[in-house]
GROMACS .gro file of C-alpha atoms in nm:
model
   69
    1CYS     CA    1   2.609   8.608  21.093
    2CYS     CA    2   2.482   8.940  20.871
    3GLY     CA    3   2.532   9.055  20.560
    4GLY     CA    4   2.456   9.063  20.198
    5GLN     CA    5   2.583   9.195  19.858
    6PHE     CA    6   2.549   9.548  19.758
    7GLU     CA    7   2.706   9.834  19.526
    8VAL     CA    8   2.810  10.155  19.545
    9SER     CA    9   2.795  10.442  19.303
   10ILE     CA   10   2.836  10.776  19.258
   11ASP     CA   11   2.670  11.024  19.025
   12GLY     CA   12   2.503  10.727  18.851
   13VAL     CA   13   2.853  10.533  18.790
   14VAL     CA   14   2.868  10.217  18.963
   15ASP     CA   15   3.184  10.103  19.159
   16GLN     CA   16   3.175   9.754  19.188
   17LEU     CA   17   2.975   9.481  19.371
   18TYR     CA   18   3.059   9.408  19.727
   19ASP     CA   19   2.970   9.116  19.890
   20LEU     CA   20   3.007   9.085  20.279
   21TYR     CA   21   3.007   8.702  20.286
   22ASP     CA   22   3.369   8.689  20.095
   23PRO     CA   23   3.621   8.568  20.309
   24ALA     CA   24   3.879   8.831  20.120
   25PHE     CA   25   3.642   9.114  20.221
   26LYS     CA   26   3.780   9.285  20.493
   27MET     CA   27   3.519   9.572  20.732
   28GLY     CA   28   3.686   9.854  20.804
   29PRO     CA   29   3.735  10.235  20.785
   30GLY     CA   30   3.807  10.343  20.415
   31GLN     CA   31   3.646  10.082  20.261
   32TRP     CA   32   3.522  10.225  19.956
   33TYR     CA   33   3.671  10.602  19.891
   34SER     CA   34   3.686  10.793  19.581
   35ASN     CA   35   4.001  11.057  19.519
   36ASP     CA   36   3.919  11.238  19.172
   37LEU     CA   37   3.622  11.368  19.245
   38PRO     CA   38   3.589  11.741  19.135
   39ARG     CA   39   3.461  11.996  19.379
   40GLY     CA   40   3.111  12.056  19.390
   41GLU     CA   41   2.769  11.844  19.433
   42HIS     CA   42   2.796  11.459  19.430
   43THR     CA   43   2.520  11.163  19.452
   44LEU     CA   44   2.637  10.861  19.671
   45LYS     CA   45   2.428  10.552  19.642
   46ILE     CA   46   2.487  10.230  19.832
   47ARG     CA   47   2.202   9.972  19.684
   48VAL     CA   48   2.149   9.615  19.836
   49ASN     CA   49   2.118   9.399  19.494
   50GLY     CA   50   1.856   9.117  19.691
   51THR     CA   51   2.079   8.834  19.629
   52HIS     CA   52   2.310   8.642  19.905
   53GLU     CA   53   2.394   8.305  20.024
   54LEU     CA   54   2.152   8.016  20.088
   55GLY     CA   55   2.056   8.051  20.445
   56LYS     CA   56   2.162   8.383  20.491
   57SER     CA   57   2.035   8.738  20.571
   58ASN     CA   58   2.042   9.005  20.300
   59THR     CA   59   2.107   9.302  20.565
   60VAL     CA   60   2.381   9.562  20.476
   61TYR     CA   61   2.502   9.772  20.772
   62VAL     CA   62   2.658  10.140  20.699
   63ASP     CA   63   2.895  10.229  21.011
   64GLY     CA   64   2.952  10.614  20.882
   65PHE     CA   65   3.056  10.833  20.602
   66THR     CA   66   3.359  11.077  20.636
   67PHE     CA   67   3.341  11.323  20.379
   68VAL     CA   68   3.689  11.502  20.298
   69ASN     CA   69   3.690  11.854  20.118
   0.00000   0.00000   0.00000
């Protein structure tokens, strides 16, 4: 199907590489979160890294965001 590999970073610090082809990767709410951010403005980036399995697409879907103050 669809998917690709991507990384999530906040304030310039990369969390990790995610692979939507990995059978262990589970889609659903709360896939990525941070609970130790100080109050204030932050920058969240999702970067598709351009690599994928042979014969697959390099598409990453973002379903939504939830910010809790």
